mmCIF file of C-alpha atoms and ligand atoms in Angstrom:
data_model
loop_
_atom_site.group_PDB
_atom_site.id
_atom_site.type_symbol
_atom_site.label_atom_id
_atom_site.label_comp_id
_atom_site.label_asym_id
_atom_site.label_seq_id
_atom_site.Cartn_x
_atom_site.Cartn_y
_atom_site.Cartn_z
ATOM 1 C CA MET A 1 5.699 10.359 1.050
ATOM 2 C CA LEU A 2 5.666 7.075 3.122
ATOM 3 C CA ILE A 3 2.475 5.198 3.536
ATOM 4 C CA LEU A 4 1.729 2.252 5.579
ATOM 5 C CA GLY A 5 -1.213 0.087 4.312
ATOM 6 C CA ILE A 6 -3.164 -2.345 6.363
ATOM 7 C CA GLU A 7 -5.896 -4.807 5.025
ATOM 8 C CA SER A 8 -8.347 -7.423 6.437
ATOM 9 C CA SER A 9 -11.315 -7.319 4.760
ATOM 10 C CA CYS A 10 -11.472 -11.132 3.592
ATOM 11 C CA ASP A 11 -8.922 -14.087 4.283
ATOM 12 C CA GLU A 12 -5.564 -12.134 3.599
ATOM 13 C CA THR A 13 -3.916 -10.068 6.871
ATOM 14 C CA SER A 14 -1.638 -7.680 5.005
ATOM 15 C CA ALA A 15 0.442 -4.367 5.853
ATOM 16 C CA ALA A 16 2.866 -2.799 3.328
ATOM 17 C CA VAL A 17 4.765 0.306 2.913
ATOM 18 C CA VAL A 18 4.844 2.108 -0.189
ATOM 19 C CA ARG A 19 6.749 5.364 -1.330
ATOM 20 C CA ILE A 20 4.666 7.567 -3.491
ATOM 21 C CA ASP A 21 6.702 11.090 -4.775
ATOM 22 C CA GLY A 22 4.798 12.138 -8.332
ATOM 23 C CA LYS A 23 5.399 9.391 -10.198
ATOM 24 C CA GLU A 24 7.985 7.511 -8.326
ATOM 25 C CA ARG A 25 5.766 4.882 -6.965
ATOM 26 C CA VAL A 26 7.937 2.072 -4.642
ATOM 27 C CA VAL A 27 6.678 -0.713 -2.827
ATOM 28 C CA LEU A 28 9.204 -1.178 0.062
ATOM 29 C CA SER A 29 7.505 -4.079 1.647
ATOM 30 C CA ASN A 30 4.235 -6.047 0.961
ATOM 31 C CA ILE A 31 3.573 -8.836 3.864
ATOM 32 C CA ILE A 32 0.302 -10.693 3.003
ATOM 33 C CA ALA A 33 -0.363 -13.655 5.644
ATOM 34 C CA SER A 34 -2.659 -15.752 4.088
ATOM 35 C CA GLN A 35 -5.703 -17.812 5.976
ATOM 36 C CA ILE A 36 -6.489 -19.743 2.813
ATOM 37 C CA ASP A 37 -4.745 -23.329 4.234
ATOM 38 C CA THR A 38 -7.610 -22.658 7.186
ATOM 39 C CA HIS A 39 -10.434 -22.334 5.279
ATOM 40 C CA ARG A 40 -9.651 -24.701 2.648
ATOM 41 C CA LEU A 41 -10.891 -27.066 5.320
ATOM 42 C CA TYR A 42 -14.458 -25.716 4.934
ATOM 43 C CA GLY A 43 -14.498 -25.161 1.661
ATOM 44 C CA GLY A 44 -14.733 -21.373 1.918
ATOM 45 C CA VAL A 45 -14.367 -18.578 4.243
ATOM 46 C CA VAL A 46 -15.599 -18.478 7.620
ATOM 47 C CA PRO A 47 -16.213 -15.097 8.723
ATOM 48 C CA GLU A 48 -15.736 -15.707 12.849
ATOM 49 C CA ILE A 49 -12.405 -17.906 11.780
ATOM 50 C CA ALA A 50 -10.959 -14.994 9.875
ATOM 51 C CA SER A 51 -11.719 -12.312 12.379
ATOM 52 C CA ARG A 52 -10.007 -14.067 14.825
ATOM 53 C CA ALA A 53 -6.937 -15.002 12.280
ATOM 54 C CA HIS A 54 -6.517 -11.280 11.502
ATOM 55 C CA ILE A 55 -6.252 -10.502 15.700
ATOM 56 C CA GLU A 56 -3.665 -13.280 15.947
ATOM 57 C CA ALA A 57 -1.998 -11.963 12.980
ATOM 58 C CA ILE A 58 -1.940 -8.086 12.232
ATOM 59 C CA SER A 59 0.712 -6.679 14.795
ATOM 60 C CA SER A 60 3.502 -9.188 13.353
ATOM 61 C CA ILE A 61 2.457 -8.342 10.077
ATOM 62 C CA THR A 62 2.700 -4.776 10.435
ATOM 63 C CA ALA A 63 5.907 -5.047 12.237
ATOM 64 C CA ARG A 64 7.172 -7.275 9.676
ATOM 65 C CA ALA A 65 6.217 -4.530 6.667
ATOM 66 C CA LEU A 66 7.719 -1.887 8.494
ATOM 67 C CA GLU A 67 11.440 -3.976 9.305
ATOM 68 C CA GLU A 68 11.488 -4.938 5.033
ATOM 69 C CA ALA A 69 11.211 -1.556 4.489
ATOM 70 C CA GLU A 70 14.239 -0.627 6.825
ATOM 71 C CA LEU A 71 11.618 1.798 8.190
ATOM 72 C CA ASN A 72 10.210 2.916 11.795
ATOM 73 C CA LEU A 73 6.477 3.965 12.756
ATOM 74 C CA SER A 74 7.925 7.410 13.011
ATOM 75 C CA ASP A 75 8.929 7.354 9.228
ATOM 76 C CA ILE A 76 5.507 6.995 8.307
ATOM 77 C CA GLU A 77 3.482 9.849 6.931
ATOM 78 C CA LEU A 78 0.131 8.526 6.194
ATOM 79 C CA ILE A 79 -1.885 5.407 7.150
ATOM 80 C CA GLY A 80 -4.229 3.738 5.075
ATOM 81 C CA VAL A 81 -6.700 0.921 6.111
ATOM 82 C CA THR A 82 -9.450 -0.809 4.248
ATOM 83 C CA ALA A 83 -12.807 0.121 5.965
ATOM 84 C CA ALA A 84 -15.308 -1.308 3.429
ATOM 85 C CA PRO A 85 -16.544 -3.273 1.602
ATOM 86 C CA GLY A 86 -16.030 -6.731 3.232
ATOM 87 C CA LEU A 87 -16.764 -9.305 6.017
ATOM 88 C CA ILE A 88 -17.284 -6.829 8.842
ATOM 89 C CA GLY A 89 -15.385 -8.708 11.557
ATOM 90 C CA ALA A 90 -12.548 -8.715 9.495
ATOM 91 C CA LEU A 91 -12.723 -5.323 8.568
ATOM 92 C CA LEU A 92 -13.124 -4.021 12.394
ATOM 93 C CA VAL A 93 -9.909 -5.781 13.445
ATOM 94 C CA GLY A 94 -7.979 -3.771 10.475
ATOM 95 C CA VAL A 95 -9.685 -0.707 11.124
ATOM 96 C CA ASN A 96 -9.514 -0.683 15.061
ATOM 97 C CA PHE A 97 -5.210 -1.629 14.365
ATOM 98 C CA ALA A 98 -5.036 1.191 12.163
ATOM 99 C CA LYS A 99 -6.772 3.798 14.300
ATOM 100 C CA SER A 100 -4.944 3.052 17.430
ATOM 101 C CA LEU A 101 -1.748 3.452 15.422
ATOM 102 C CA ALA A 102 -2.310 6.504 13.940
ATOM 103 C CA TYR A 103 -3.536 8.315 16.898
ATOM 104 C CA ALA A 104 -0.649 7.059 19.284
ATOM 105 C CA ASN A 105 1.750 8.092 16.867
ATOM 106 C CA ASN A 106 -0.213 10.981 15.556
ATOM 107 C CA ILE A 107 -0.254 9.852 11.944
ATOM 108 C CA PRO A 108 -2.756 10.814 9.446
ATOM 109 C CA LEU A 109 -5.428 8.237 8.755
ATOM 110 C CA VAL A 110 -7.804 7.103 5.740
ATOM 111 C CA GLY A 111 -10.290 4.698 5.675
ATOM 112 C CA ILE A 112 -9.912 3.228 2.344
ATOM 113 C CA ASN A 113 -12.723 1.431 0.022
ATOM 114 C CA HIS A 114 -11.466 -1.968 -0.894
ATOM 115 C CA ILE A 115 -12.635 -1.976 -4.621
ATOM 116 C CA ARG A 116 -10.765 1.179 -5.307
ATOM 117 C CA ALA A 117 -7.533 -0.164 -3.681
ATOM 118 C CA HIS A 118 -7.659 -2.884 -6.065
ATOM 119 C CA VAL A 119 -7.968 -0.253 -9.251
ATOM 120 C CA ALA A 120 -4.681 1.633 -7.413
ATOM 121 C CA ALA A 121 -2.916 -1.746 -8.051
ATOM 122 C CA ALA A 122 -2.614 -0.586 -11.461
ATOM 123 C CA TYR A 123 -0.893 2.960 -10.533
ATOM 124 C CA LEU A 124 1.771 1.283 -8.698
ATOM 125 C CA ALA A 125 2.190 -1.254 -11.573
ATOM 126 C CA TYR A 126 2.494 1.556 -14.442
ATOM 127 C CA PRO A 127 3.093 4.839 -13.054
ATOM 128 C CA ASP A 128 2.311 6.361 -15.824
ATOM 129 C CA LEU A 129 -1.110 5.532 -15.579
ATOM 130 C CA GLU A 130 -3.651 8.097 -14.533
ATOM 131 C CA PRO A 131 -7.471 8.191 -15.125
ATOM 132 C CA PRO A 132 -9.734 8.936 -17.083
ATOM 133 C CA ALA A 133 -10.002 5.422 -17.470
ATOM 134 C CA LEU A 134 -12.449 2.436 -17.722
ATOM 135 C CA ALA A 135 -11.949 -0.406 -14.585
ATOM 136 C CA LEU A 136 -13.130 -4.096 -14.436
ATOM 137 C CA VAL A 137 -12.954 -4.905 -10.905
ATOM 138 C CA VAL A 138 -13.540 -8.855 -10.677
ATOM 139 C CA SER A 139 -12.699 -10.570 -7.472
ATOM 140 C CA GLY A 140 -14.397 -13.273 -5.122
ATOM 141 C CA GLY A 141 -16.691 -10.640 -3.629
ATOM 142 C CA HIS A 142 -17.313 -8.103 -6.837
ATOM 143 C CA SER A 143 -17.830 -8.057 -10.447
ATOM 144 C CA ALA A 144 -18.447 -4.128 -11.476
ATOM 145 C CA ILE A 145 -17.473 -1.636 -14.206
ATOM 146 C CA TYR A 146 -16.171 1.591 -13.157
ATOM 147 C CA ASP A 147 -16.150 4.762 -15.363
ATOM 148 C CA ILE A 148 -13.035 6.576 -13.351
ATOM 149 C CA LYS A 149 -12.598 10.477 -14.053
ATOM 150 C CA THR A 150 -10.055 10.746 -10.989
ATOM 151 C CA PRO A 151 -8.383 7.998 -8.909
ATOM 152 C CA VAL A 152 -10.976 9.010 -6.194
ATOM 153 C CA ASP A 153 -14.019 9.930 -8.504
ATOM 154 C CA PHE A 154 -15.565 6.636 -9.304
ATOM 155 C CA THR A 155 -19.044 5.846 -10.881
ATOM 156 C CA GLU A 156 -20.249 2.138 -11.238
ATOM 157 C CA ILE A 157 -21.979 2.088 -14.897
ATOM 158 C CA GLY A 158 -22.247 -1.659 -14.749
ATOM 159 C CA SER A 159 -22.415 -4.805 -11.797
ATOM 160 C CA THR A 160 -23.331 -8.252 -11.166
ATOM 161 C CA ARG A 161 -26.742 -8.491 -9.914
ATOM 162 C CA ASP A 162 -26.247 -11.695 -7.915
ATOM 163 C CA ASP A 163 -22.973 -13.553 -7.334
ATOM 164 C CA ALA A 164 -19.420 -12.709 -7.703
ATOM 165 C CA VAL A 165 -17.514 -14.315 -10.730
ATOM 166 C CA GLY A 166 -14.726 -15.327 -8.325
ATOM 167 C CA GLU A 167 -17.517 -17.026 -6.027
ATOM 168 C CA ALA A 168 -18.921 -18.466 -9.224
ATOM 169 C CA PHE A 169 -15.432 -20.085 -10.023
ATOM 170 C CA ASP A 170 -14.914 -21.246 -6.578
ATOM 171 C CA LYS A 171 -18.310 -22.920 -6.113
ATOM 172 C CA VAL A 172 -18.256 -24.820 -10.012
ATOM 173 C CA GLY A 173 -14.010 -25.716 -8.804
ATOM 174 C CA ARG A 174 -15.263 -27.015 -5.927
ATOM 175 C CA LEU A 175 -17.725 -29.490 -7.727
ATOM 176 C CA LEU A 176 -14.941 -30.411 -10.105
ATOM 177 C CA GLY A 177 -12.972 -31.432 -7.000
ATOM 178 C CA LEU A 178 -10.550 -28.289 -6.868
ATOM 179 C CA PRO A 179 -9.396 -26.980 -3.488
ATOM 180 C CA TYR A 180 -10.581 -23.580 -2.316
ATOM 181 C CA PRO A 181 -9.827 -20.800 -3.796
ATOM 182 C CA ALA A 182 -10.051 -22.682 -7.492
ATOM 183 C CA GLY A 183 -9.212 -19.811 -9.671
ATOM 184 C CA ALA A 184 -6.207 -20.506 -10.595
ATOM 185 C CA ALA A 185 -6.374 -24.504 -10.914
ATOM 186 C CA PHE A 186 -9.512 -23.727 -12.887
ATOM 187 C CA ASP A 187 -7.673 -21.368 -15.051
ATOM 188 C CA ARG A 188 -5.161 -24.458 -15.814
ATOM 189 C CA LEU A 189 -8.015 -27.098 -16.316
ATOM 190 C CA ALA A 190 -9.786 -24.957 -18.889
ATOM 191 C CA ASN A 191 -6.217 -25.349 -20.829
ATOM 192 C CA GLU A 192 -7.142 -29.217 -20.991
ATOM 193 C CA GLY A 193 -10.574 -28.974 -22.435
ATOM 194 C CA ASP A 194 -12.788 -28.123 -25.707
ATOM 195 C CA GLU A 195 -14.633 -24.643 -25.197
ATOM 196 C CA THR A 196 -17.357 -25.631 -27.481
ATOM 197 C CA ALA A 197 -18.230 -28.756 -25.481
ATOM 198 C CA VAL A 198 -20.976 -27.644 -23.180
ATOM 199 C CA SER A 199 -23.354 -25.396 -23.772
ATOM 200 C CA LEU A 200 -23.937 -22.856 -20.994
ATOM 201 C CA PRO A 201 -25.837 -19.511 -20.581
ATOM 202 C CA SER A 202 -23.857 -16.286 -20.975
ATOM 203 C CA PRO A 203 -23.659 -13.878 -17.736
ATOM 204 C CA ALA A 204 -24.036 -10.989 -19.697
ATOM 205 C CA ILE A 205 -27.595 -9.724 -19.074
ATOM 206 C CA GLY A 206 -29.598 -9.058 -22.625
ATOM 207 C CA GLY A 207 -30.130 -5.303 -23.524
ATOM 208 C CA GLN A 208 -28.702 -2.056 -23.361
ATOM 209 C CA ASN A 209 -26.898 -2.400 -19.808
ATOM 210 C CA LEU A 210 -23.687 -3.456 -18.412
ATOM 211 C CA ASP A 211 -24.980 -5.363 -16.153
ATOM 212 C CA PHE A 212 -24.149 -9.215 -15.462
ATOM 213 C CA SER A 213 -25.772 -12.477 -13.709
ATOM 214 C CA PHE A 214 -23.700 -15.750 -13.076
ATOM 215 C CA SER A 215 -25.895 -17.527 -10.847
ATOM 216 C CA GLY A 216 -27.663 -18.943 -14.015
ATOM 217 C CA LEU A 217 -24.374 -19.611 -15.093
ATOM 218 C CA LYS A 218 -23.162 -21.367 -12.031
ATOM 219 C CA THR A 219 -26.475 -23.215 -12.033
ATOM 220 C CA ALA A 220 -26.289 -24.637 -15.300
ATOM 221 C CA ALA A 221 -22.812 -26.342 -14.661
ATOM 222 C CA VAL A 222 -23.942 -27.683 -11.512
ATOM 223 C CA ASN A 223 -26.898 -29.123 -13.358
ATOM 224 C CA TYR A 224 -24.307 -30.609 -16.012
ATOM 225 C CA LEU A 225 -22.569 -32.086 -13.577
ATOM 226 C CA HIS A 226 -25.959 -33.634 -12.186
ATOM 227 C CA THR A 227 -27.053 -35.057 -15.453
ATOM 228 C CA CYS A 228 -24.004 -36.579 -16.001
ATOM 229 C CA GLU A 229 -24.013 -38.014 -12.797
ATOM 230 C CA GLN A 230 -27.707 -39.438 -13.098
ATOM 231 C CA ARG A 231 -26.788 -40.929 -16.548
ATOM 232 C CA GLY A 232 -23.615 -42.699 -15.424
ATOM 233 C CA ILE A 233 -21.107 -40.464 -17.688
ATOM 234 C CA VAL A 234 -18.060 -39.440 -16.382
ATOM 235 C CA PRO A 235 -17.836 -35.552 -17.030
ATOM 236 C CA ASP A 236 -14.708 -33.845 -18.763
ATOM 237 C CA ARG A 237 -13.646 -31.939 -16.366
ATOM 238 C CA GLY A 238 -11.702 -29.731 -18.673
ATOM 239 C CA ASP A 239 -14.574 -29.405 -21.553
ATOM 240 C CA LEU A 240 -16.561 -27.790 -18.883
ATOM 241 C CA ALA A 241 -14.094 -25.838 -16.975
ATOM 242 C CA ALA A 242 -13.015 -24.297 -21.000
ATOM 243 C CA SER A 243 -16.980 -23.849 -21.802
ATOM 244 C CA PHE A 244 -17.366 -22.336 -18.397
ATOM 245 C CA THR A 245 -14.292 -19.911 -18.483
ATOM 246 C CA LYS A 246 -15.320 -18.979 -22.405
ATOM 247 C CA SER A 247 -18.830 -18.188 -21.067
ATOM 248 C CA VAL A 248 -17.623 -15.858 -18.566
ATOM 249 C CA VAL A 249 -14.638 -14.420 -21.024
ATOM 250 C CA GLU A 250 -16.919 -13.457 -23.582
ATOM 251 C CA ALA A 251 -19.466 -11.814 -21.442
ATOM 252 C CA PHE A 252 -16.760 -9.441 -20.072
ATOM 253 C CA ALA A 253 -15.429 -8.816 -23.366
ATOM 254 C CA GLN A 254 -19.085 -7.764 -24.792
ATOM 255 C CA LYS A 255 -19.882 -5.594 -21.876
ATOM 256 C CA LEU A 256 -16.154 -4.103 -21.934
ATOM 257 C CA GLU A 257 -16.622 -3.365 -25.852
ATOM 258 C CA GLY A 258 -20.073 -1.580 -24.948
ATOM 259 C CA ALA A 259 -18.674 0.101 -21.803
ATOM 260 C CA LEU A 260 -15.738 1.528 -23.860
ATOM 261 C CA ARG A 261 -17.771 2.953 -26.779
ATOM 262 C CA LEU A 262 -20.001 4.599 -24.473
ATOM 263 C CA THR A 263 -17.345 6.201 -22.372
ATOM 264 C CA GLY A 264 -14.858 6.624 -25.137
ATOM 265 C CA HIS A 265 -12.253 5.884 -22.414
ATOM 266 C CA LYS A 266 -9.001 5.044 -23.839
ATOM 267 C CA ARG A 267 -7.695 3.194 -21.147
ATOM 268 C CA LEU A 268 -8.824 0.187 -19.615
ATOM 269 C CA ILE A 269 -7.858 -1.381 -16.069
ATOM 270 C CA VAL A 270 -8.363 -4.642 -14.789
ATOM 271 C CA ALA A 271 -8.013 -5.345 -11.317
ATOM 272 C CA GLY A 272 -9.382 -8.238 -8.662
ATOM 273 C CA GLY A 273 -8.337 -11.848 -8.042
ATOM 274 C CA VAL A 274 -9.730 -12.752 -11.058
ATOM 275 C CA ALA A 275 -7.603 -10.772 -13.276
ATOM 276 C CA ALA A 276 -5.318 -13.244 -12.798
ATOM 277 C CA ASN A 277 -7.056 -15.418 -15.605
ATOM 278 C CA SER A 278 -4.951 -15.831 -18.148
ATOM 279 C CA HIS A 279 -7.946 -16.319 -20.772
ATOM 280 C CA LEU A 280 -9.450 -13.103 -19.452
ATOM 281 C CA ARG A 281 -6.005 -11.578 -20.472
ATOM 282 C CA ARG A 282 -5.635 -13.299 -23.593
ATOM 283 C CA ARG A 283 -9.307 -12.203 -24.724
ATOM 284 C CA LEU A 284 -8.690 -8.097 -23.522
ATOM 285 C CA TYR A 285 -5.518 -7.953 -25.055
ATOM 286 C CA THR A 286 -6.946 -8.824 -27.977
ATOM 287 C CA LEU A 287 -10.255 -6.551 -27.526
ATOM 288 C CA CYS A 288 -8.295 -3.694 -26.599
ATOM 289 C CA GLU A 289 -5.842 -3.884 -29.564
ATOM 290 C CA LEU A 290 -8.797 -3.868 -31.849
ATOM 291 C CA MET A 291 -10.303 -0.917 -30.226
ATOM 292 C CA GLN A 292 -6.655 1.344 -29.755
ATOM 293 C CA VAL A 293 -7.266 1.025 -26.005
ATOM 294 C CA LYS A 294 -4.143 0.930 -23.652
ATOM 295 C CA LEU A 295 -5.049 -2.269 -21.012
ATOM 296 C CA TYR A 296 -3.345 -2.225 -17.913
ATOM 297 C CA ILE A 297 -3.423 -5.296 -15.643
ATOM 298 C CA PRO A 298 -1.403 -5.263 -12.446
ATOM 299 C CA PRO A 299 1.213 -8.368 -12.076
ATOM 300 C CA LEU A 300 -0.242 -11.249 -10.152
ATOM 301 C CA SER A 301 1.334 -10.442 -6.787
ATOM 302 C CA LEU A 302 -0.745 -7.037 -6.881
ATOM 303 C CA CYS A 303 -4.009 -8.601 -8.318
ATOM 304 C CA GLY A 304 -4.999 -10.545 -5.058
ATOM 305 C CA ASP A 305 -5.857 -8.727 -1.737
ATOM 306 C CA ASN A 306 -2.769 -7.115 -0.941
ATOM 307 C CA ALA A 307 -1.776 -3.788 1.422
ATOM 308 C CA ALA A 308 -0.047 -2.063 -1.236
ATOM 309 C CA MET A 309 -2.830 -1.392 -2.869
ATOM 310 C CA VAL A 310 -4.226 0.185 -0.086
ATOM 311 C CA ALA A 311 -1.576 2.462 0.504
ATOM 312 C CA ALA A 312 -1.481 3.338 -3.012
ATOM 313 C CA GLN A 313 -5.042 4.373 -3.006
ATOM 314 C CA ALA A 314 -4.457 6.339 0.558
ATOM 315 C CA TYR A 315 -2.242 8.450 -0.879
ATOM 316 C CA TYR A 316 -4.817 9.863 -3.681
ATOM 317 C CA GLU A 317 -7.507 9.911 -1.175
ATOM 318 C CA TYR A 318 -5.112 11.676 1.095
ATOM 319 C CA LEU A 319 -4.184 14.388 -1.592
ATOM 320 C CA SER A 320 -7.985 14.918 -2.454
ATOM 321 C CA GLY A 321 -8.218 16.264 1.230
ATOM 322 C CA LYS A 322 -9.895 13.027 2.857
ATOM 323 C CA ARG A 323 -8.807 12.376 6.259
ATOM 324 C CA ASP A 324 -10.509 9.956 8.900
ATOM 325 C CA GLY A 325 -10.547 10.425 12.731
ATOM 326 C CA THR A 326 -10.911 8.114 16.090
ATOM 327 C CA ASP A 327 -14.268 7.700 14.974
ATOM 328 C CA LEU A 328 -13.866 5.795 11.780
ATOM 329 C CA ASN A 329 -15.483 2.659 11.057
ATOM 330 C CA ALA A 330 -16.022 -0.177 9.087
ATOM 331 C CA SER A 331 -18.817 -1.178 6.727
ATOM 332 C CA ALA A 332 -19.709 -4.284 5.263
ATOM 333 C CA THR A 333 -21.030 -2.716 2.141
ATOM 334 C CA VAL A 334 -19.566 0.016 -0.107
HETATM 335 O O1 LIG B 1 -9.280 -10.078 -4.803
HETATM 336 P P1 LIG B 1 -8.977 -11.090 -4.214
HETATM 337 O O2 LIG B 1 -7.758 -12.109 -3.631
HETATM 338 O O3 LIG B 1 -9.985 -11.467 -3.386
HETATM 339 C C1 LIG B 1 -11.280 -10.735 -2.786
HETATM 340 O O4 LIG B 1 -11.448 -9.417 -2.793
HETATM 341 O O5 LIG B 1 -12.287 -11.422 -3.193
HETATM 342 O O6 LIG B 1 -9.963 -12.714 -5.413
HETATM 343 C C2 LIG B 1 -10.378 -14.029 -4.975
HETATM 344 C C3 LIG B 1 -10.735 -14.631 -6.293
HETATM 345 C C4 LIG B 1 -11.098 -16.169 -5.771
HETATM 346 O O7 LIG B 1 -11.976 -16.103 -5.915
HETATM 347 C C5 LIG B 1 -10.461 -16.927 -6.842
HETATM 348 O O8 LIG B 1 -10.508 -18.270 -6.763
HETATM 349 C C6 LIG B 1 -10.382 -15.923 -7.984
HETATM 350 O O9 LIG B 1 -10.209 -14.655 -7.357
HETATM 351 N N1 LIG B 1 -9.267 -16.309 -8.582
HETATM 352 C C7 LIG B 1 -9.063 -16.541 -10.045
HETATM 353 C C8 LIG B 1 -8.054 -17.004 -10.613
HETATM 354 N N2 LIG B 1 -6.997 -16.452 -9.555
HETATM 355 C C9 LIG B 1 -7.792 -16.241 -8.461
HETATM 356 N N3 LIG B 1 -10.183 -16.657 -10.633
HETATM 357 C C10 LIG B 1 -9.851 -17.119 -11.907
HETATM 358 N N4 LIG B 1 -8.461 -17.374 -12.655
HETATM 359 C C11 LIG B 1 -7.689 -17.171 -12.087
HETATM 360 N N5 LIG B 1 -6.263 -17.470 -12.100
HETATM 361 ZN ZN1 LIG B 2 -10.158 -8.271 -3.193
#
């Protein structure tokens, strides 16, 4: 089946063509137009600017995705578009565009949940992967653990109670002088420091739960930098980055260990932009080896927001019978 995916939930306009026939999963094109350079000027994503940039880019990005796949719209058998969650104005651009394409060309349409799409990136990277599995989705907007019975049967069993982990990396990274989004530079900076140098709270919430809170950790890092400034001490940026990363990584390892024991799953999928973090990857490889669990982390190119993952999830939603019509709407929340 040839599927066109469209993604516009945040600051990346993306269109992709994916061919899925059973275990054969081929990304024929995956065009991503990033708005990061624009938003960097403001230190974060400006929703109004994001919507306008999506409007400008979406037609040509889709045309390029078809061109690179060497296909015409008439070859496409299914359109999948991110419909939730995300920035509402940004989502509406993709949803409206996809609806028009589907309606005008008589192609079936399915609205896709962005978090499920992040997980579906793993099905593209590992054609033999089939749920049941446990999944950790970590990005600029989400930090949650899911019990996945089938690609369309998700139960959230743990999540952040406040900020997302990517947001925390970006906020502390900004204070460390790193450009937005700070994740990748933060990752490198953490290699230069001592992870035991700064004492920081764990974002793992105590007790029998699988939840996180990143606001306390974020505030502790901010306070550390303020205290250094007040005392006229130049903080070691590497030490703070390493200690902060250690705190985050250990919290995920602790809760995932609990979640794996609870569910008995032998597969762990880690998805979303923060899955690119090298320290998290290493720690989870060790955990999974110890617990004899198979770890699936998509390659970096499929970790961040992209439309190939949306097309992959669309395939499973379509197989399960989901269809959307011209009344498909976007939703900022799940
Ligand atoms: O999934 P994504 O591209 O967009 C959202 O849906 O949010 O995730 C973006 C987030 C940003 O907060 C970025 O700083 C973070 O992923 N990120 C990282 C790394 N690479 C990207 N965080 C930690 N370490 C990284 N290597
Ligand atoms: Zn995302």
